[in-house]
Each structure stands twice: as structure tokens, then as C-alpha cells.
């Protein structure tokens, strides 16, 4: 299936990240207006609140767009998701609707983007094999890089929903307790090894009641975003044993502004890699549940051009989101609409495919050369880090919008009142 044609010319342009095939969901505002739900099409946004008020988005569950978040649509369930997508395809594809819909479009260039949903809870996994191997090699040793459980369950930790911010939000370098191997005692300092992590985030759309199968989990996913799990490596190295990351990952988690739905990603499904150990029955692969999404990372020092520092693909993951979500419910843990699941850092097998500076600079031992002449072991104040994701279809692409954050310097004294 190729490009679906829209009556809006910009949506049909080659390389446009938001053709009719995509229709991702966001929340935007213009000027001092209140934020509202919108759908990206070409270089415009369809204002869902006004479209609903105009009677163009009528469903049993209406009103759905009197609130500035997509959780109500999620809660309405997969039948509504399909009906809404079909209706949007008709409104934006069929020229008969052009006169009615045109006045409801807002230029993306005029819009400020907001978090597209209320983040209920946030879990971050550790499901990229190359990343887990690289980090384990540095933090422990290459012979025992993968923890013994790693090839049997998708391990993760409960993060903080309150840390999640929309792309464009600046991120301040945190202070924390650090301990260098050369000192007997820890010190409280600004992080000197502040890093990014290239990840995808999956958004749970429907609630679970008890354990779910991998196939049931697949049907619960509403969509995907790009995710940057900002990580203070020096805080992490000291605090992580035995309960995992805590303050190292709590400063901020940036997500791209548009939720790309499961439906839009359907043509890009790919299988997980060969298993070294057979997974237990409740976690077994039941079909292709990863996606072929090219990912890249750019770093721009303050006032300088950006250098591409990593390129990889989401298909490098060892576990799919449905496997992660199925595992998450095995204890009976209730999952809810708006739960965000981070994939874990995505790294390919070779050096230019590594999804964090920790790996790219090998813990600072091999500083990365930027195109502007600078080097980087970790992020410096003023650096802007940008993640992008693209799925390449037959005659069209699916984009996510950028996931951007600039590093602000640490506070001089975080306890000064
Ligand atoms: Ca992470």
C-alpha cells in the first residue's frame, strides 16, 4: 500500500513526516488559547475540539475533545480508535470535506506543542541487548555483562511519571551524590557525566485486569513516541545497586509531541531476533511485534551546527512492547490508560549505532569527535540533543516529530533559598 492522498497538498509532498497514512495525535495551543487535541496532517494541525464542535467528529462517546489530552480517546477502546482513524482519513482524504475542514486547520509553525496525554505511570525497560551488553561491560565486566535474568525476562524499573516532559522543554543538569573510585567517601556535586538515552515510548491505551497474554498486550497499545531517558551516569553508578536507578533517571524524560498510532505503524512490523533461550510460554513471540523505524541522534553545541552522533533502528530490541507489557502484568499489576513504557536504550551492534554517550565515548575513554571540531564524552551545558524517527513506506514516510532538549547549567546552589 502506497501513499494515501490528501486534498492538502503539503501532506502528499515527498518526505513529509505527516501524510494521510500517519495521522498522529498531539496537543497544541496557538498564542494565549487553551491547549487542545489535534491531528498532524502535512504542515498543518486539525483542531479536534473545533471539529467536534462543528459536528464533524460524532461518536457514541462524544464529547471526546473537550479536554486537552488523549486519555479519553484511549479509554474509549480499540473500536473507537478504529472509527476515529477511519473518520479522520475521510475528512482529510476526501475532497468533498475540504470546504468544511479547511477552516479548522492551524499551521504547525504557529503552534506550541504540549504533552499529548496525562502520563499515568512510567516504567522504563532495559530491553536492548547491545546496550545492556555495553553497559554491563563497563559497569561490571564483559564476561558477566548481561545479568543472568536478562535473556529470560524483559527487566525494568518503575520510573516517575512526573519526570515526563514534552519535546522542547529545557533540562537542567542535576546535582546528586557521586563517588569517584579515587575517593573513599561520596560527595554532593552537579553531575559531570550527564547523558541521553535513545528510546521509544509505548503508550498503554486500555486497562488490564490481571495478567494479559502477549497478543492481548499488543491490542492494548495506543501508540508510540520517541523518548529520551536523560541519565546522570555518575549518580547512577553509585546508587544503582541493588535496587536499580533512582535519582539518576528522575530529572527529566523527554517525549516527542505526536503519538504515532499502532494502526499507522502496522505496515512496519518486524520480528524480534532469534532467541538464545526459549522464552516461557506466556512471553513467547506470537508474531512480528517490533517495528522497522530508523532512528537518529543529533548533538549541537550551543550556537553551533548539529552533528549526527548515532543512527540505529528500533528493530534492534530483544523484547517487544507487548512482551514487556505482558511481563508487567504477570504479578497482577494493574495497567491503565496513559501508562508510558520506555523500551530501553536502543543500540545497534557497531559503534555509530550506539544510543547513549556512555557507549559512544565508552565511559569517556574515547571522546566522540563532532563535525564542528569539539569532542564530547558526556553532555555539556548549552548542548541541544535531538532524536528523530522515520518509518519508510512505499512512496511515503511516517515521522514522529523531533524529541529535543537543551541542557541548562546546574544551579549554583540547589539549597539556596
Ligand atoms: Ca533507560
mmCIF file of N, CA and C in Angstrom, residues 223-326:
data_model
loop_
_atom_site.group_PDB
_atom_site.id
_atom_site.type_symbol
_atom_site.label_atom_id
_atom_site.label_comp_id
_atom_site.label_asym_id
_atom_site.label_seq_id
_atom_site.Cartn_x
_atom_site.Cartn_y
_atom_site.Cartn_z
ATOM 1 N N UNK A 223 -0.222 3.744 21.049
ATOM 2 C CA UNK A 223 0.712 4.308 20.081
ATOM 3 C C UNK A 223 2.098 4.474 20.669
ATOM 4 N N UNK A 224 2.947 5.106 19.857
ATOM 5 C CA UNK A 224 4.371 5.208 20.198
ATOM 6 C C UNK A 224 4.868 6.650 20.064
ATOM 7 N N UNK A 225 5.857 6.993 20.873
ATOM 8 C CA UNK A 225 6.562 8.278 20.778
ATOM 9 C C UNK A 225 8.066 7.995 20.837
ATOM 10 N N UNK A 226 8.879 8.986 20.483
ATOM 11 C CA UNK A 226 10.311 8.914 20.757
ATOM 12 C C UNK A 226 10.518 9.325 22.212
ATOM 13 N N UNK A 227 11.523 8.756 22.846
ATOM 14 C CA UNK A 227 11.716 9.032 24.274
ATOM 15 C C UNK A 227 13.205 9.175 24.572
ATOM 16 N N UNK A 228 13.552 10.200 25.320
ATOM 17 C CA UNK A 228 14.933 10.396 25.781
ATOM 18 C C UNK A 228 14.948 10.298 27.302
ATOM 19 N N UNK A 229 15.556 9.225 27.789
ATOM 20 C CA UNK A 229 15.686 8.994 29.228
ATOM 21 C C UNK A 229 17.001 9.633 29.686
ATOM 22 N N UNK A 230 16.934 10.937 30.015
ATOM 23 C CA UNK A 230 18.137 11.658 30.473
ATOM 24 C C UNK A 230 18.717 10.943 31.686
ATOM 25 N N UNK A 231 20.015 10.730 31.693
ATOM 26 C CA UNK A 231 20.631 9.861 32.705
ATOM 27 C C UNK A 231 21.939 10.452 33.219
ATOM 28 N N UNK A 232 22.031 10.594 34.530
ATOM 29 C CA UNK A 232 23.280 11.072 35.151
ATOM 30 C C UNK A 232 24.109 9.842 35.511
ATOM 31 N N UNK A 233 25.121 9.544 34.692
ATOM 32 C CA UNK A 233 25.848 8.275 34.839
ATOM 33 C C UNK A 233 26.622 8.179 36.143
ATOM 34 N N UNK A 234 27.150 9.337 36.625
ATOM 35 C CA UNK A 234 27.928 9.282 37.865
ATOM 36 C C UNK A 234 27.016 9.038 39.072
ATOM 37 N N UNK A 235 25.804 9.620 39.032
ATOM 38 C CA UNK A 235 24.846 9.349 40.109
ATOM 39 C C UNK A 235 24.399 7.882 40.019
ATOM 40 N N UNK A 236 24.149 7.438 38.791
ATOM 41 C CA UNK A 236 23.675 6.073 38.547
ATOM 42 C C UNK A 236 24.671 5.013 39.042
ATOM 43 N N UNK A 237 25.950 5.230 38.717
ATOM 44 C CA UNK A 237 26.956 4.218 39.045
ATOM 45 C C UNK A 237 27.058 3.987 40.553
ATOM 46 N N UNK A 238 26.820 5.048 41.324
ATOM 47 C CA UNK A 238 26.932 4.961 42.791
ATOM 48 C C UNK A 238 25.656 4.423 43.424
ATOM 49 N N UNK A 239 24.501 4.777 42.872
ATOM 50 C CA UNK A 239 23.247 4.471 43.558
ATOM 51 C C UNK A 239 22.574 3.175 43.113
ATOM 52 N N UNK A 240 22.983 2.582 41.951
ATOM 53 C CA UNK A 240 22.089 1.622 41.306
ATOM 54 C C UNK A 240 22.014 0.248 41.955
ATOM 55 N N UNK A 241 22.991 -0.111 42.802
ATOM 56 C CA UNK A 241 22.931 -1.434 43.406
ATOM 57 C C UNK A 241 22.374 -1.354 44.818
ATOM 58 N N UNK A 242 21.449 -2.196 45.244
ATOM 59 C CA UNK A 242 20.860 -3.299 44.478
ATOM 60 C C UNK A 242 19.471 -2.997 43.903
ATOM 61 N N UNK A 243 18.949 -1.789 44.018
ATOM 62 C CA UNK A 243 17.556 -1.582 43.612
ATOM 63 C C UNK A 243 17.385 -0.887 42.276
ATOM 64 N N UNK A 244 18.469 -0.646 41.546
ATOM 65 C CA UNK A 244 18.334 -0.049 40.217
ATOM 66 C C UNK A 244 18.390 1.456 40.257
ATOM 67 N N UNK A 245 18.203 2.105 39.092
ATOM 68 C CA UNK A 245 18.337 3.559 39.029
ATOM 69 C C UNK A 245 17.253 4.267 39.838
ATOM 70 N N UNK A 246 17.598 5.420 40.363
ATOM 71 C CA UNK A 246 16.648 6.181 41.191
ATOM 72 C C UNK A 246 16.773 7.655 40.811
ATOM 73 N N UNK A 247 17.631 8.430 41.474
ATOM 74 C CA UNK A 247 17.772 9.851 41.153
ATOM 75 C C UNK A 247 18.472 10.080 39.812
ATOM 76 N N UNK A 248 19.266 9.112 39.356
ATOM 77 C CA UNK A 248 19.995 9.261 38.091
ATOM 78 C C UNK A 248 19.066 9.463 36.908
ATOM 79 N N UNK A 249 17.810 9.000 37.041
ATOM 80 C CA UNK A 249 16.881 8.991 35.915
ATOM 81 C C UNK A 249 15.652 9.842 36.208
ATOM 82 N N UNK A 250 15.649 10.577 37.304
ATOM 83 C CA UNK A 250 14.427 11.249 37.743
ATOM 84 C C UNK A 250 14.378 12.726 37.353
ATOM 85 N N UNK A 251 15.431 13.248 36.729
ATOM 86 C CA UNK A 251 15.466 14.677 36.391
ATOM 87 C C UNK A 251 14.436 15.002 35.322
ATOM 88 N N UNK A 252 14.460 14.275 34.230
ATOM 89 C CA UNK A 252 13.528 14.531 33.135
ATOM 90 C C UNK A 252 13.539 13.346 32.170
ATOM 91 N N UNK A 253 12.400 13.144 31.512
ATOM 92 C CA UNK A 253 12.240 12.156 30.451
ATOM 93 C C UNK A 253 11.505 12.881 29.333
ATOM 94 N N UNK A 254 12.184 13.148 28.210
ATOM 95 C CA UNK A 254 11.542 13.917 27.138
ATOM 96 C C UNK A 254 10.838 12.973 26.162
ATOM 97 N N UNK A 255 9.658 13.384 25.683
ATOM 98 C CA UNK A 255 8.990 12.603 24.634
ATOM 99 C C UNK A 255 8.644 13.515 23.458
ATOM 100 N N UNK A 256 8.595 12.916 22.259
ATOM 101 C CA UNK A 256 8.198 13.664 21.069
ATOM 102 C C UNK A 256 6.713 14.009 21.182
ATOM 103 N N UNK A 257 6.270 15.074 20.493
ATOM 104 C CA UNK A 257 4.930 15.617 20.762
ATOM 105 C C UNK A 257 3.779 14.864 20.117
ATOM 106 N N UNK A 258 4.042 13.986 19.158
ATOM 107 C CA UNK A 258 2.959 13.316 18.421
ATOM 108 C C UNK A 258 2.918 11.837 18.741
ATOM 109 N N UNK A 259 1.749 11.340 19.115
ATOM 110 C CA UNK A 259 1.562 9.891 19.330
ATOM 111 C C UNK A 259 1.283 9.256 17.974
ATOM 112 N N UNK A 260 2.213 8.441 17.497
ATOM 113 C CA UNK A 260 2.012 7.708 16.246
ATOM 114 C C UNK A 260 1.302 6.405 16.607
ATOM 115 N N UNK A 261 0.124 6.190 16.041
ATOM 116 C CA UNK A 261 -0.712 5.073 16.489
ATOM 117 C C UNK A 261 -0.186 3.729 15.995
ATOM 118 N N UNK A 262 -0.587 2.688 16.709
ATOM 119 C CA UNK A 262 -0.327 1.310 16.285
ATOM 120 C C UNK A 262 -0.792 1.100 14.852
ATOM 121 N N UNK A 263 -1.955 1.689 14.521
ATOM 122 C CA UNK A 263 -2.537 1.497 13.183
ATOM 123 C C UNK A 263 -1.602 2.051 12.106
ATOM 124 N N UNK A 264 -1.017 3.222 12.365
ATOM 125 C CA UNK A 264 -0.119 3.829 11.366
ATOM 126 C C UNK A 264 1.152 3.015 11.197
ATOM 127 N N UNK A 265 1.560 2.324 12.277
ATOM 128 C CA UNK A 265 2.818 1.571 12.240
ATOM 129 C C UNK A 265 2.637 0.136 11.744
ATOM 130 N N UNK A 266 1.397 -0.273 11.555
ATOM 131 C CA UNK A 266 1.092 -1.661 11.168
ATOM 132 C C UNK A 266 1.945 -2.168 9.992
ATOM 133 N N UNK A 267 2.127 -1.379 8.902
ATOM 134 C CA UNK A 267 2.918 -1.911 7.773
ATOM 135 C C UNK A 267 4.404 -2.122 8.082
ATOM 136 N N UNK A 268 4.857 -1.671 9.250
ATOM 137 C CA UNK A 268 6.298 -1.677 9.538
ATOM 138 C C UNK A 268 6.693 -2.734 10.568
ATOM 139 N N UNK A 269 5.794 -3.672 10.834
ATOM 140 C CA UNK A 269 6.086 -4.705 11.832
ATOM 141 C C UNK A 269 7.237 -5.605 11.397
ATOM 142 N N UNK A 270 8.121 -5.906 12.352
ATOM 143 C CA UNK A 270 9.212 -6.861 12.109
ATOM 144 C C UNK A 270 9.347 -7.763 13.344
ATOM 145 N N UNK A 271 9.977 -8.909 13.134
ATOM 146 C CA UNK A 271 10.104 -9.895 14.217
ATOM 147 C C UNK A 271 11.245 -9.541 15.159
ATOM 148 N N UNK A 272 11.158 -10.051 16.381
ATOM 149 C CA UNK A 272 12.268 -9.966 17.337
ATOM 150 C C UNK A 272 13.388 -10.892 16.864
ATOM 151 N N UNK A 273 14.618 -10.679 17.375
ATOM 152 C CA UNK A 273 15.726 -11.543 16.949
ATOM 153 C C UNK A 273 15.553 -12.972 17.451
ATOM 154 N N UNK A 274 16.370 -13.865 16.906
ATOM 155 C CA UNK A 274 16.431 -15.266 17.349
ATOM 156 C C UNK A 274 16.670 -15.308 18.849
ATOM 157 N N UNK A 275 16.019 -16.251 19.512
ATOM 158 C CA UNK A 275 16.175 -16.383 20.968
ATOM 159 C C UNK A 275 17.273 -17.380 21.301
ATOM 160 N N UNK A 276 18.126 -16.999 22.224
ATOM 161 C CA UNK A 276 19.172 -17.917 22.685
ATOM 162 C C UNK A 276 18.573 -18.992 23.590
ATOM 163 N N UNK A 277 17.629 -18.542 24.448
ATOM 164 C CA UNK A 277 16.867 -19.454 25.288
ATOM 165 C C UNK A 277 15.410 -19.316 24.894
ATOM 166 N N UNK A 278 14.709 -20.439 24.914
ATOM 167 C CA UNK A 278 13.280 -20.372 24.641
ATOM 168 C C UNK A 278 12.615 -19.583 25.777
ATOM 169 N N UNK A 279 11.766 -18.647 25.412
ATOM 170 C CA UNK A 279 11.070 -17.877 26.444
ATOM 171 C C UNK A 279 9.957 -18.746 27.033
ATOM 172 N N UNK A 280 9.600 -18.477 28.291
ATOM 173 C CA UNK A 280 8.481 -19.201 28.896
ATOM 174 C C UNK A 280 7.215 -18.914 28.074
ATOM 175 N N UNK A 281 6.251 -19.843 28.119
ATOM 176 C CA UNK A 281 5.091 -19.741 27.211
ATOM 177 C C UNK A 281 4.379 -18.380 27.229
ATOM 178 N N UNK A 282 4.249 -17.780 28.418
ATOM 179 C CA UNK A 282 3.476 -16.523 28.485
ATOM 180 C C UNK A 282 4.228 -15.333 27.869
ATOM 181 N N UNK A 283 5.514 -15.506 27.541
ATOM 182 C CA UNK A 283 6.281 -14.408 26.938
ATOM 183 C C UNK A 283 6.677 -14.683 25.494
ATOM 184 N N UNK A 284 6.306 -15.863 24.991
ATOM 185 C CA UNK A 284 6.754 -16.270 23.651
ATOM 186 C C UNK A 284 6.299 -15.310 22.563
ATOM 187 N N UNK A 285 7.132 -15.201 21.530
ATOM 188 C CA UNK A 285 6.767 -14.405 20.356
ATOM 189 C C UNK A 285 5.570 -15.062 19.664
ATOM 190 N N UNK A 286 4.568 -14.253 19.336
ATOM 191 C CA UNK A 286 3.393 -14.791 18.638
ATOM 192 C C UNK A 286 3.248 -14.168 17.255
ATOM 193 N N UNK A 287 4.192 -13.316 16.886
ATOM 194 C CA UNK A 287 4.135 -12.650 15.581
ATOM 195 C C UNK A 287 5.104 -11.500 15.598
ATOM 196 N N UNK A 288 5.246 -10.798 14.475
ATOM 197 C CA UNK A 288 6.181 -9.663 14.439
ATOM 198 C C UNK A 288 5.645 -8.490 15.263
ATOM 199 N N UNK A 289 6.358 -8.110 16.318
ATOM 200 C CA UNK A 289 5.846 -7.066 17.217
ATOM 201 C C UNK A 289 6.839 -5.937 17.471
ATOM 202 N N UNK A 290 7.972 -5.967 16.754
ATOM 203 C CA UNK A 290 8.814 -4.766 16.740
ATOM 204 C C UNK A 290 8.468 -3.992 15.471
ATOM 205 N N UNK A 291 9.054 -2.811 15.299
ATOM 206 C CA UNK A 291 8.774 -2.011 14.113
ATOM 207 C C UNK A 291 10.087 -1.559 13.480
ATOM 208 N N UNK A 292 10.064 -1.482 12.151
ATOM 209 C CA UNK A 292 11.222 -1.016 11.395
ATOM 210 C C UNK A 292 11.181 0.516 11.355
ATOM 211 N N UNK A 293 11.825 1.130 12.323
ATOM 212 C CA UNK A 293 11.829 2.597 12.436
ATOM 213 C C UNK A 293 13.283 3.055 12.532
ATOM 214 N N UNK A 294 13.729 3.804 11.524
ATOM 215 C CA UNK A 294 15.082 4.370 11.563
ATOM 216 C C UNK A 294 15.119 5.481 12.603
ATOM 217 N N UNK A 295 16.179 5.479 13.402
ATOM 218 C CA UNK A 295 16.309 6.465 14.474
ATOM 219 C C UNK A 295 17.639 7.174 14.323
ATOM 220 N N UNK A 296 17.647 8.485 14.562
ATOM 221 C CA UNK A 296 18.950 9.135 14.636
ATOM 222 C C UNK A 296 19.020 10.180 15.729
ATOM 223 N N UNK A 297 20.258 10.454 16.129
ATOM 224 C CA UNK A 297 20.540 11.350 17.254
ATOM 225 C C UNK A 297 21.477 12.434 16.772
ATOM 226 N N UNK A 298 21.114 13.690 17.033
ATOM 227 C CA UNK A 298 21.985 14.815 16.670
ATOM 228 C C UNK A 298 22.352 15.596 17.926
ATOM 229 N N UNK A 299 23.570 16.093 17.943
ATOM 230 C CA UNK A 299 24.027 16.903 19.074
ATOM 231 C C UNK A 299 24.557 18.227 18.528
ATOM 232 N N UNK A 300 24.033 19.333 19.046
ATOM 233 C CA UNK A 300 24.503 20.657 18.632
ATOM 234 C C UNK A 300 25.046 21.395 19.842
ATOM 235 N N UNK A 301 26.371 21.681 19.863
ATOM 236 C CA UNK A 301 26.892 22.558 20.918
ATOM 237 C C UNK A 301 26.213 23.929 20.799
ATOM 238 N N UNK A 302 26.174 24.672 21.887
ATOM 239 C CA UNK A 302 25.469 25.966 21.896
ATOM 240 C C UNK A 302 25.954 26.861 20.754
ATOM 241 N N UNK A 303 25.027 27.325 19.926
ATOM 242 C CA UNK A 303 25.360 28.246 18.843
ATOM 243 C C UNK A 303 26.070 27.605 17.668
ATOM 244 N N UNK A 304 26.182 26.288 17.654
ATOM 245 C CA UNK A 304 26.909 25.589 16.577
ATOM 246 C C UNK A 304 25.978 24.638 15.841
ATOM 247 N N UNK A 305 26.458 24.180 14.667
ATOM 248 C CA UNK A 305 25.665 23.242 13.875
ATOM 249 C C UNK A 305 25.601 21.883 14.569
ATOM 250 N N UNK A 306 24.545 21.143 14.258
ATOM 251 C CA UNK A 306 24.363 19.815 14.846
ATOM 252 C C UNK A 306 25.177 18.774 14.084
ATOM 253 N N UNK A 307 25.720 17.801 14.811
ATOM 254 C CA UNK A 307 26.370 16.631 14.207
ATOM 255 C C UNK A 307 25.493 15.413 14.493
ATOM 256 N N UNK A 308 25.340 14.545 13.493
ATOM 257 C CA UNK A 308 24.667 13.271 13.758
ATOM 258 C C UNK A 308 25.654 12.388 14.509
ATOM 259 N N UNK A 309 25.264 11.944 15.706
ATOM 260 C CA UNK A 309 26.206 11.159 16.513
ATOM 261 C C UNK A 309 25.817 9.689 16.597
ATOM 262 N N UNK A 310 24.598 9.333 16.186
ATOM 263 C CA UNK A 310 24.211 7.914 16.192
ATOM 264 C C UNK A 310 23.050 7.702 15.237
ATOM 265 N N UNK A 311 23.064 6.530 14.613
ATOM 266 C CA UNK A 311 21.946 6.085 13.769
ATOM 267 C C UNK A 311 21.705 4.619 14.073
ATOM 268 N N UNK A 312 20.460 4.270 14.340
ATOM 269 C CA UNK A 312 20.137 2.867 14.565
ATOM 270 C C UNK A 312 18.687 2.625 14.188
ATOM 271 N N UNK A 313 18.109 1.529 14.652
ATOM 272 C CA UNK A 313 16.740 1.191 14.263
ATOM 273 C C UNK A 313 16.055 0.510 15.450
ATOM 274 N N UNK A 314 14.770 0.793 15.609
ATOM 275 C CA UNK A 314 14.001 0.220 16.719
ATOM 276 C C UNK A 314 13.988 -1.314 16.680
ATOM 277 N N UNK A 315 14.227 -1.896 15.502
ATOM 278 C CA UNK A 315 14.181 -3.358 15.394
ATOM 279 C C UNK A 315 15.353 -4.031 16.105
ATOM 280 N N UNK A 316 16.303 -3.248 16.628
ATOM 281 C CA UNK A 316 17.433 -3.791 17.396
ATOM 282 C C UNK A 316 17.029 -4.306 18.780
ATOM 283 N N UNK A 317 15.771 -4.059 19.204
ATOM 284 C CA UNK A 317 15.362 -4.501 20.542
ATOM 285 C C UNK A 317 15.294 -6.024 20.625
ATOM 286 N N UNK A 318 15.522 -6.554 21.820
ATOM 287 C CA UNK A 318 15.438 -8.004 22.037
ATOM 288 C C UNK A 318 14.008 -8.398 22.419
ATOM 289 N N UNK A 319 13.317 -7.511 23.139
ATOM 290 C CA UNK A 319 11.922 -7.764 23.534
ATOM 291 C C UNK A 319 11.022 -6.689 22.923
ATOM 292 N N UNK A 320 9.811 -7.097 22.532
ATOM 293 C CA UNK A 320 8.828 -6.148 22.001
ATOM 294 C C UNK A 320 8.033 -5.538 23.155
ATOM 295 N N UNK A 321 7.317 -4.457 22.861
ATOM 296 C CA UNK A 321 6.465 -3.835 23.884
ATOM 297 C C UNK A 321 5.388 -4.804 24.382
ATOM 298 N N UNK A 322 4.709 -5.553 23.480
ATOM 299 C CA UNK A 322 3.712 -6.498 24.018
ATOM 300 C C UNK A 322 4.325 -7.503 24.999
ATOM 301 N N UNK A 323 5.564 -7.937 24.765
ATOM 302 C CA UNK A 323 6.219 -8.833 25.726
ATOM 303 C C UNK A 323 6.511 -8.105 27.036
ATOM 304 N N UNK A 324 6.934 -6.854 26.938
ATOM 305 C CA UNK A 324 7.212 -6.071 28.152
ATOM 306 C C UNK A 324 5.929 -5.858 28.950
ATOM 307 N N UNK A 325 4.861 -5.515 28.226
ATOM 308 C CA UNK A 325 3.583 -5.237 28.898
ATOM 309 C C UNK A 325 3.013 -6.521 29.500
ATOM 310 N N UNK A 326 3.106 -7.637 28.767
ATOM 311 C CA UNK A 326 2.631 -8.920 29.305
ATOM 312 C C UNK A 326 3.398 -9.247 30.585
#
